[in-house]
Coordinates of C-alpha atoms and ligand atoms in Angstrom, one line a residue:
M160 CA 21.2 -19.1 5.2
R161 CA 18.3 -19.7 4.0
E162 CA 16.3 -17.2 1.2
I163 CA 12.9 -15.8 2.9
K164 CA 10.7 -14.1 0.3
I165 CA 8.4 -11.9 0.5
F166 CA 5.4 -11.9 -1.3
D167 CA 3.6 -8.1 -1.2
T168 CA 0.0 -7.9 -1.6
T169 CA -0.9 -4.3 -0.9
L170 CA -1.8 -4.2 -4.5
R171 CA -4.9 -7.3 -3.9
D172 CA -5.5 -7.8 0.3
G173 CA -4.3 -4.6 0.6
E174 CA -6.5 -2.5 -1.7
Q175 CA -9.9 -4.5 -0.5
A176 CA -9.3 -2.3 2.9
P177 CA -12.4 0.2 2.8
G178 CA -11.7 2.7 1.0
C179 CA -8.3 2.2 0.0
S180 CA -8.9 1.6 -3.5
M181 CA -6.9 3.0 -6.0
H182 CA -6.7 4.2 -9.2
L183 CA -4.2 2.4 -12.3
K184 CA -1.9 5.1 -12.4
E185 CA -1.1 5.2 -8.5
K186 CA -1.1 1.1 -8.5
L187 CA 1.8 1.6 -11.2
E188 CA 3.6 4.0 -9.1
I189 CA 3.1 1.9 -6.2
A190 CA 4.0 -1.5 -8.5
L191 CA 7.5 0.2 -9.7
A192 CA 8.2 1.0 -5.9
L193 CA 7.8 -2.7 -4.8
E194 CA 10.3 -3.3 -7.4
R195 CA 12.9 -1.5 -6.1
L196 CA 12.1 -2.9 -2.8
N197 CA 13.0 -5.8 -4.0
V198 CA 10.0 -7.7 -3.2
D199 CA 10.2 -11.7 -5.2
V200 CA 6.5 -11.5 -5.8
I201 CA 4.0 -8.4 -6.4
E202 CA 0.0 -10.2 -6.0
A203 CA -0.9 -7.1 -8.5
G204 CA -5.2 -8.3 -8.2
F205 CA -7.9 -10.2 -8.4
A206 CA -8.1 -10.4 -12.2
I207 CA -11.8 -11.5 -12.0
S208 CA -13.6 -9.1 -9.9
S209 CA -13.7 -6.4 -12.3
K210 CA -12.6 -4.7 -15.6
G211 CA -11.0 -2.4 -13.7
D212 CA -8.9 -5.0 -11.7
F213 CA -8.1 -7.0 -14.9
D214 CA -6.6 -3.9 -16.6
S215 CA -4.3 -2.7 -13.7
V216 CA -2.9 -6.8 -13.2
K217 CA -2.9 -6.7 -16.9
S218 CA -0.6 -3.5 -17.0
I219 CA 1.6 -4.4 -14.0
A220 CA 2.1 -7.6 -15.2
E221 CA 3.5 -6.1 -18.5
L222 CA 5.4 -3.3 -16.4
I223 CA 6.8 -5.2 -14.0
K224 CA 10.9 -6.9 -15.0
N225 CA 12.5 -7.9 -11.6
C226 CA 9.3 -9.7 -9.9
T227 CA 7.1 -12.5 -10.0
V228 CA 3.5 -10.6 -11.2
A229 CA 0.8 -12.7 -9.5
S230 CA -2.9 -12.5 -9.8
L231 CA -5.9 -14.4 -7.6
A232 CA -8.2 -16.4 -8.5
R233 CA -10.7 -18.3 -7.2
S234 CA -10.6 -22.3 -7.6
V235 CA -13.2 -21.8 -10.5
K236 CA -12.3 -22.3 -14.5
K237 CA -13.1 -19.0 -15.1
D238 CA -11.7 -17.2 -12.6
I239 CA -8.4 -18.9 -13.5
D240 CA -9.0 -18.2 -17.1
A241 CA -8.9 -14.7 -16.3
A242 CA -5.6 -14.5 -14.3
Y243 CA -4.0 -16.1 -16.9
E244 CA -5.0 -13.8 -19.5
A245 CA -3.5 -10.8 -17.0
V246 CA -0.3 -12.4 -16.3
K247 CA 0.4 -14.0 -19.3
N248 CA 2.8 -11.1 -20.5
A249 CA 5.1 -10.6 -16.9
V250 CA 8.7 -12.1 -17.1
S251 CA 7.9 -14.1 -14.6
P252 CA 4.2 -15.1 -14.0
R253 CA 1.8 -16.9 -11.6
L254 CA -1.2 -18.1 -10.9
H255 CA -2.7 -17.8 -7.1
I256 CA -5.9 -20.3 -6.7
F257 CA -7.5 -20.5 -3.5
L258 CA -10.0 -22.9 -1.8
A259 CA -11.5 -22.7 2.4
T260 CA -10.5 -25.8 3.7
S261 CA -11.6 -25.3 7.2
P262 CA -15.3 -26.6 8.1
I263 CA -17.3 -23.6 8.7
H264 CA -15.9 -22.4 5.2
M265 CA -17.3 -25.8 3.3
Q266 CA -19.8 -26.4 5.1
Y267 CA -21.6 -22.6 4.9
K268 CA -19.6 -21.0 2.2
L269 CA -18.4 -23.7 0.0
K270 CA -21.7 -26.1 1.1
M271 CA -18.7 -28.6 -0.2
S272 CA -17.8 -32.2 1.3
E273 CA -14.5 -33.0 2.6
D274 CA -14.2 -35.4 -0.7
E275 CA -15.0 -32.6 -2.8
V276 CA -13.0 -30.0 -2.0
I277 CA -10.1 -32.4 -2.1
S278 CA -11.3 -33.1 -5.7
K279 CA -11.7 -29.5 -6.8
I280 CA -8.1 -28.7 -5.5
E281 CA -6.7 -31.5 -7.7
E282 CA -9.0 -30.9 -11.2
M283 CA -8.3 -26.5 -10.0
T284 CA -4.6 -26.6 -9.3
K285 CA -3.8 -29.2 -12.7
Y286 CA -6.3 -26.4 -14.6
A287 CA -3.9 -23.4 -13.6
K288 CA -0.5 -25.7 -14.2
H289 CA -1.8 -26.0 -17.8
Y290 CA -1.4 -22.3 -18.4
I291 CA 1.9 -21.3 -15.8
S292 CA 4.6 -23.5 -14.5
D293 CA 4.4 -20.9 -11.7
V294 CA 1.2 -22.3 -9.2
E295 CA 0.2 -20.9 -6.0
F296 CA -2.2 -23.0 -3.9
S297 CA -3.9 -21.5 -1.0
A298 CA -6.0 -23.0 1.2
E299 CA -8.0 -20.9 2.8
D300 CA -8.8 -20.2 6.4
A301 CA -6.0 -23.1 6.9
M302 CA -5.8 -22.1 10.8
R303 CA -8.8 -23.2 11.4
S304 CA -8.9 -26.6 9.4
D305 CA -8.6 -30.1 10.8
S306 CA -4.2 -30.8 10.5
A307 CA -4.9 -33.8 9.1
F308 CA -7.1 -32.5 6.0
L309 CA -5.6 -29.6 6.1
A310 CA -2.1 -31.9 5.2
K311 CA -4.3 -34.1 2.8
A312 CA -5.4 -30.7 0.8
V313 CA -1.9 -29.3 0.5
S314 CA -0.1 -32.9 -0.5
T315 CA -3.2 -33.2 -3.4
A316 CA -1.8 -29.4 -4.5
I317 CA 1.6 -30.9 -4.7
R318 CA 1.1 -33.7 -6.6
A319 CA -1.1 -31.8 -9.0
G320 CA 1.6 -29.7 -9.5
A321 CA 1.5 -26.1 -7.2
T322 CA 4.8 -24.7 -6.7
V323 CA 4.1 -22.9 -3.6
V324 CA 1.9 -24.3 -0.9
N325 CA 0.4 -20.9 1.5
I326 CA -0.8 -21.4 5.4
P327 CA -3.4 -18.4 5.5
D328 CA -4.6 -17.5 9.1
T329 CA -7.7 -15.7 7.3
V330 CA -9.4 -14.7 10.1
G331 CA -6.1 -13.4 12.0
Y332 CA -7.4 -16.6 15.2
A333 CA -4.1 -18.7 15.4
S334 CA -1.6 -17.5 18.0
P335 CA 2.3 -18.1 17.4
R336 CA 2.8 -21.0 18.8
E337 CA -0.4 -22.7 17.3
M338 CA 1.4 -21.1 13.3
S339 CA 5.0 -22.8 14.3
E340 CA 2.7 -26.1 15.3
M341 CA 0.9 -26.2 13.1
I342 CA 4.3 -25.4 10.2
T343 CA 5.9 -28.4 12.0
Y344 CA 2.9 -30.4 11.7
L345 CA 2.8 -29.9 7.5
R346 CA 6.4 -30.5 7.1
K347 CA 5.8 -34.0 8.7
N348 CA 3.2 -35.2 7.7
V349 CA 2.7 -34.1 3.7
E350 CA 5.4 -36.4 2.6
N351 CA 5.8 -34.2 -0.7
I352 CA 6.1 -31.2 1.2
D353 CA 9.8 -30.4 0.0
R354 CA 8.5 -30.3 -3.7
A355 CA 6.9 -27.0 -3.1
T356 CA 7.3 -23.7 -1.1
I357 CA 5.6 -23.1 2.4
S358 CA 4.2 -19.7 2.5
V359 CA 2.2 -18.2 5.2
H360 CA -0.6 -15.1 5.1
C361 CA -1.5 -13.9 8.4
H362 CA -4.1 -11.3 8.9
N363 CA -3.8 -8.8 12.0
D364 CA -7.3 -8.9 14.2
L365 CA -5.4 -9.6 17.4
G366 CA -2.3 -7.6 16.2
L367 CA -0.8 -10.9 16.1
A368 CA -0.2 -10.9 12.4
V369 CA 3.9 -10.3 12.4
A370 CA 4.3 -12.7 14.7
N371 CA 2.7 -15.6 13.5
S372 CA 4.6 -14.8 10.4
L373 CA 7.6 -14.8 12.5
A374 CA 7.0 -18.2 13.9
A375 CA 6.1 -20.0 10.7
V376 CA 9.2 -18.8 9.5
E377 CA 11.3 -20.2 12.4
A378 CA 9.4 -22.8 11.8
G379 CA 10.5 -23.6 8.5
A380 CA 8.2 -20.9 5.9
D381 CA 9.6 -19.7 3.3
Q382 CA 7.8 -17.4 1.8
V383 CA 5.7 -14.8 4.1
E384 CA 2.7 -12.8 2.3
C385 CA 2.4 -9.5 3.8
T386 CA 1.5 -5.8 2.7
V387 CA 3.3 -2.3 2.8
N388 CA 2.0 -0.6 6.2
G389 CA 0.1 -3.4 7.4
L390 CA -3.0 -2.7 5.3
G391 CA -5.4 -5.1 4.2
E392 CA -8.6 -6.5 5.0
R393 CA -10.2 -5.6 8.0
A394 CA -6.9 -4.9 10.3
G395 CA -4.6 -5.7 8.0
N396 CA -2.3 -7.8 6.8
A397 CA 1.3 -9.1 8.6
A398 CA 3.3 -5.5 7.6
L399 CA 6.0 -6.0 5.3
E400 CA 8.3 -3.2 6.7
E401 CA 8.2 -5.1 10.5
V402 CA 8.6 -9.3 9.1
V403 CA 11.3 -7.5 7.2
M404 CA 13.8 -5.7 9.7
A405 CA 12.8 -8.3 12.1
I406 CA 13.8 -11.0 10.0
N407 CA 16.7 -8.9 8.8
T408 CA 17.8 -8.0 12.5
R409 CA 17.9 -11.4 13.6
K410 CA 19.5 -13.6 10.8
N411 CA 21.1 -15.5 13.2
L412 CA 17.7 -16.5 14.9
Y413 CA 15.8 -17.0 11.8
G414 CA 18.3 -18.3 9.9
G415 CA 17.3 -17.4 6.8
A416 CA 17.3 -13.2 5.4
T417 CA 15.3 -11.5 2.1
R418 CA 16.3 -9.7 -0.6
I419 CA 14.7 -6.6 0.2
E420 CA 16.7 -3.5 -0.5
T421 CA 15.4 -2.3 3.0
P422 CA 17.1 1.7 2.8
E423 CA 13.6 1.5 0.0
I424 CA 11.3 0.9 2.4
Y425 CA 10.4 4.4 4.5
R426 CA 9.7 6.1 0.6
T427 CA 7.7 3.4 -0.1
S428 CA 6.1 3.3 3.2
K429 CA 5.1 7.2 2.8
L430 CA 4.2 6.5 -1.1
V431 CA 1.4 4.3 0.2
Y432 CA 0.4 6.5 2.8
N433 CA 0.0 9.4 0.6
T434 CA -1.6 7.8 -1.7
L435 CA -4.1 6.8 0.3
G436 CA -4.7 9.7 2.2
L437 CA -3.3 8.0 5.2
Y438 CA -0.4 8.3 7.5
A439 CA 1.5 6.1 10.1
P440 CA 0.4 6.7 13.8
I441 CA 3.2 8.2 15.6
N442 CA 4.3 4.9 17.0
K443 CA 3.9 2.5 14.2
A444 CA 7.0 -0.2 14.6
I445 CA 9.8 1.3 11.8
V446 CA 7.8 3.6 10.0
G447 CA 6.2 5.6 12.8
T448 CA 7.7 9.4 13.8
N449 CA 8.9 8.0 16.6
A450 CA 10.4 4.6 15.8
F451 CA 14.1 6.3 16.3
A452 CA 12.8 9.7 18.9
H453 CA 14.6 9.1 21.9
E454 CA 12.8 11.2 25.1
A455 CA 14.1 10.0 28.1
G456 CA 17.6 11.3 29.5
I457 CA 19.1 8.5 29.7
H458 CA 18.1 7.1 26.8
Q459 CA 19.7 9.8 25.1
H460 CA 23.0 9.6 27.0
G461 CA 23.3 6.4 26.5
V462 CA 22.5 6.5 22.6
L463 CA 25.1 9.4 22.1
Q464 CA 28.1 7.2 24.3
N465 CA 27.0 4.3 21.9
R466 CA 23.9 4.1 19.5
E467 CA 23.2 0.0 20.1
T468 CA 22.6 1.1 23.6
Y469 CA 18.8 1.9 22.5
E470 CA 18.8 1.4 19.0
I471 CA 18.3 -2.0 17.4
I472 CA 18.1 -0.9 14.0
S473 CA 19.6 2.5 12.6
P474 CA 17.1 5.1 10.5
Q475 CA 20.1 4.7 7.5
S476 CA 19.1 1.4 7.0
I477 CA 15.3 2.1 6.3
G478 CA 16.4 4.7 4.0
L479 CA 16.0 7.8 6.7
P480 CA 18.4 10.6 6.9
S481 CA 20.6 10.2 10.1
N482 CA 20.6 14.4 9.6
N483 CA 18.2 17.0 9.2
M484 CA 18.4 20.2 7.0
V485 CA 16.6 23.2 6.2
F486 CA 15.9 25.4 3.3
G487 CA 14.9 28.7 2.3
K488 CA 14.3 31.2 -0.6
H489 CA 17.9 31.3 -1.4
S490 CA 18.5 27.4 -2.0
G491 CA 19.7 26.8 -5.3
K492 CA 18.5 23.3 -7.5
H493 CA 21.7 21.4 -7.1
A494 CA 21.0 21.0 -3.3
I495 CA 17.2 20.5 -2.9
E496 CA 18.2 17.7 -5.7
E497 CA 21.2 16.6 -3.5
R498 CA 18.5 16.1 -0.4
L499 CA 16.0 14.7 -2.5
A500 CA 18.6 12.3 -2.9
D501 CA 19.8 11.7 0.1
L502 CA 15.6 11.1 1.2
G503 CA 15.3 8.3 -2.2
H504 CA 13.9 10.3 -4.4
T505 CA 14.9 10.4 -7.7
L506 CA 13.5 13.4 -10.2
T507 CA 13.9 13.3 -14.0
K508 CA 14.9 16.5 -15.2
E509 CA 11.4 18.1 -16.0
E510 CA 10.0 17.1 -12.4
M511 CA 12.7 18.5 -10.9
E512 CA 12.2 21.8 -12.8
A513 CA 8.3 21.6 -11.8
F514 CA 9.3 20.5 -8.3
F515 CA 11.4 23.3 -7.7
E516 CA 8.9 25.6 -8.7
S517 CA 7.0 24.6 -6.1
F518 CA 9.8 24.5 -3.8
K519 CA 10.3 28.3 -4.9
N520 CA 6.3 29.4 -4.2
L521 CA 6.6 27.6 -0.9
A522 CA 9.6 29.4 -0.1
D523 CA 7.9 32.7 -0.5
K524 CA 5.5 32.0 1.8
K525 CA 7.8 29.9 4.8
K526 CA 10.6 30.9 6.1
S527 CA 12.9 27.2 6.6
I528 CA 11.7 24.4 4.8
N529 CA 13.0 21.0 6.0
D530 CA 12.6 17.4 4.8
A531 CA 9.2 17.4 6.2
D532 CA 7.8 19.9 3.8
L533 CA 9.8 18.5 0.7
E534 CA 8.1 15.2 1.2
A535 CA 4.7 16.8 2.0
L536 CA 5.9 18.5 -1.8
L537 CA 6.6 15.4 -3.2
G538 CA 3.7 13.4 -2.8
H539 CA 1.4 16.8 -4.4
K540 CA 2.7 16.4 -7.5
I541 CA -0.1 18.0 -9.7
S542 CA -2.9 14.3 -10.1
P543 CA -1.4 12.8 -13.5
F544 CA -5.2 11.0 -13.8
A545 CA -6.5 13.2 -16.6
E546 CA -5.8 14.8 -19.8
K547 CA -7.9 17.2 -19.0
E548 CA -8.5 18.5 -15.2
Y549 CA -9.8 21.4 -13.1
K550 CA -7.1 23.4 -11.8
L551 CA -7.8 26.2 -9.0
D552 CA -7.3 29.7 -10.2
R553 CA -8.3 31.6 -7.6
F554 CA -10.6 32.2 -4.4
T555 CA -11.9 34.5 -2.6
V556 CA -14.2 34.2 1.4
N557 CA -15.6 35.9 3.9
S558 CA -16.3 34.3 6.6
G559 CA -16.7 35.2 10.4
N560 CA -18.5 34.2 13.6
Y561 CA -21.6 36.7 12.7
V562 CA -21.8 36.6 9.0
T563 CA -23.0 33.4 7.0
S564 CA -19.7 32.5 5.2
S565 CA -19.2 33.2 1.1
A566 CA -17.2 32.1 -1.2
V567 CA -16.3 33.1 -5.1
V568 CA -13.8 30.5 -6.8
R569 CA -12.8 30.6 -9.9
L570 CA -11.8 27.1 -11.6
K571 CA -9.7 26.5 -15.0
Y572 CA -10.4 23.5 -17.1
D573 CA -9.2 23.0 -20.7
E574 CA -7.9 27.2 -21.0
Q575 CA -11.6 28.2 -19.7
L576 CA -12.0 29.7 -16.4
I577 CA -14.8 29.3 -14.9
E578 CA -16.5 31.3 -11.6
K579 CA -19.0 30.5 -9.0
V580 CA -20.4 31.4 -6.0
S581 CA -22.0 30.3 -2.8
I582 CA -22.8 30.5 0.5
G583 CA -22.3 27.4 3.0
D584 CA -21.5 27.0 6.5
G585 CA -18.7 27.8 7.1
P586 CA -15.5 29.4 4.8
V587 CA -14.6 25.4 3.9
D588 CA -18.3 24.5 2.4
A589 CA -18.7 27.4 0.7
A590 CA -16.0 27.1 -1.3
Y591 CA -16.7 23.7 -1.6
R592 CA -20.6 24.7 -2.9
A593 CA -19.2 26.8 -5.1
V594 CA -16.8 24.5 -6.9
K595 CA -19.7 21.7 -6.2
K596 CA -21.0 24.5 -9.1
I597 CA -18.3 24.2 -11.5
V598 CA -17.4 21.0 -12.0
K599 CA -19.4 18.6 -14.1
A600 CA -19.3 15.3 -12.0
P601 CA -21.4 12.5 -11.0
E602 CA -23.6 12.9 -7.6
H603 CA -21.4 12.3 -4.3
S604 CA -20.4 13.5 -1.2
V605 CA -17.6 14.4 0.8
D606 CA -17.6 11.8 3.4
D607 CA -14.5 12.6 5.2
Y608 CA -12.4 15.9 5.7
S609 CA -8.9 15.8 7.8
I610 CA -6.3 18.2 8.1
H611 CA -3.0 18.0 9.3
S612 CA 0.4 20.2 10.2
V613 CA 2.9 18.8 8.4
T614 CA 5.8 20.4 10.2
E615 CA 5.6 22.9 13.5
G616 CA 5.3 27.0 13.4
N617 CA 2.4 29.5 12.1
D618 CA 3.7 28.9 8.7
A619 CA 3.8 25.6 8.3
L620 CA 2.0 23.5 5.3
G621 CA -1.4 22.8 6.0
E622 CA -2.5 19.3 4.6
V623 CA -6.2 18.4 3.9
I624 CA -7.2 15.3 2.9
V625 CA -11.1 14.4 1.7
R626 CA -12.6 11.4 0.5
I627 CA -15.4 11.9 -1.8
K628 CA -18.2 9.0 -1.8
C629 CA -19.2 8.4 -5.4
G630 CA -21.5 5.1 -6.0
D631 CA -20.2 2.3 -4.2
K632 CA -16.5 3.9 -4.6
V633 CA -14.6 6.2 -2.6
Y634 CA -11.6 8.9 -3.9
T635 CA -9.1 10.2 -2.1
G636 CA -8.0 13.9 -2.7
R637 CA -4.8 15.9 -0.7
G638 CA -4.4 19.3 -1.2
L639 CA -1.5 21.4 0.5
S640 CA -0.5 25.1 1.3
T641 CA 0.2 27.2 3.7
D642 CA -3.0 28.5 3.6
V643 CA -5.6 25.8 4.6
I644 CA -8.6 27.4 2.9
E645 CA -6.7 26.8 -0.2
A646 CA -5.2 23.7 0.8
S647 CA -9.3 22.5 1.7
I648 CA -9.8 23.5 -2.0
I649 CA -7.0 21.6 -4.5
A650 CA -7.8 18.9 -2.3
Y651 CA -11.1 18.4 -3.3
I652 CA -10.5 19.3 -6.8
N653 CA -8.0 16.5 -7.1
G654 CA -10.3 13.8 -5.5
I655 CA -13.4 15.4 -8.3
N656 CA -10.5 15.0 -10.7
K657 CA -9.5 11.2 -9.7
L658 CA -13.2 11.0 -9.6
L659 CA -13.8 12.0 -13.5
Ligands
KIV289 O1 -6.9 -14.6 4.1 C1 -6.7 -15.0 3.5 O2 -7.2 -16.0 3.4 C2 -6.6 -15.1 1.3 C3 -6.5 -16.1 0.5 C4 -7.1 -15.4 -0.6 C5 -5.1 -16.1 0.8 O3 -6.7 -13.4 1.5
ZN290 ZN1 -5.9 -12.0 3.0

């Protein structure tokens, strides 16, 4: 069986999606989750693009021990220098350079002739190679390139030392048949192709990223580039969990398997959604709420007789426990700890103490607490962003349909209590205006606000997500409470703490 390598680019291409930029500590947490998932390569960022990106690639390279860590670089010396500086301390570093090969990109973006592109590929691959032996070359917009020219570009890169040659469908234009034909063509027509791993990187503009990646695997590609939950530029990239579960479920069809620890999939997906303040669409393959729900009577009957009548993968195989347990205020710490472990979360002693405290607070307000509540509580650990941060101490709001809403909010900052009052257009607006008077934050606006109920019932936890815009950056704040005004204030304060 072939081993199909999984190259995760959640922290690079995923982060390029609008509103998906992440803080260093969030990136480190995701990198650790990717390591537990056992991906082969973590693309940690684009080192030259900003100081923040450089620092996060460097920190991830120094933290991760069991995966290759890559940085992206244009085919330009200063990009490659920065990428090298950022990944050089990794146990297994990789430089990932790219240059476009399609007529439209060469003419309008690069303003280079075919010959110039070929010599640039040779020169920059050699330049990257003099730093690190593991060099990946990507022919940007490969799937709209002339196949003979692409073959020349790929063989040039391999001759210059590339160990991986990546064939991106940069704009999500290809069909599965074209993808398969292109990989087959390159395997036949690039004389030195056996000296490198063939990789694919498919975007999802026409909803075909996973299908195209799998078609490439069938045709002989040995590395797939993908992102958790399919996040990425525009409509995103191929979803890691879908690619992995498709290959693992149909090993014989693909003649290969991945090394992914599939029971880590669910929790990694949750972590990425939580970090970005997003939710899986309910019908999302593999990780959506309905992915394993059988509603129709005929289906339920079949599954009860034999699970495989309607279920091709088990919930446990992606880390979803099969039974649901309910807890309440009499539940002990040990039982909660065991349940968290079943859900795939191992907490340190201190983390467990803090978690149990928030569990008890919730149990005072909510009669029955289930897995969704536990996971929501876990996703709302106190934000680890600043030494000193604002915390909600107390608030009062007065609101109605015939009075002007008003709010008094008291925050704690560095042992100091600060209280302000404001009126507003509704209780949330009044509270946010009061918070804004307290915090010493640069000019910003709340661009988006959403509220969602974690479980059913009147006493359900409400989860609020706000997006705060400051300059060209967007910060996501999340708040959780059985009181939606409290959840709203906490979400705003958490976003402000991140911004600060
Ligand atoms: O989509 C793309 O072509 C890319 C390359 C830089 C690999 O992200
Ligand atoms: Zn891409």
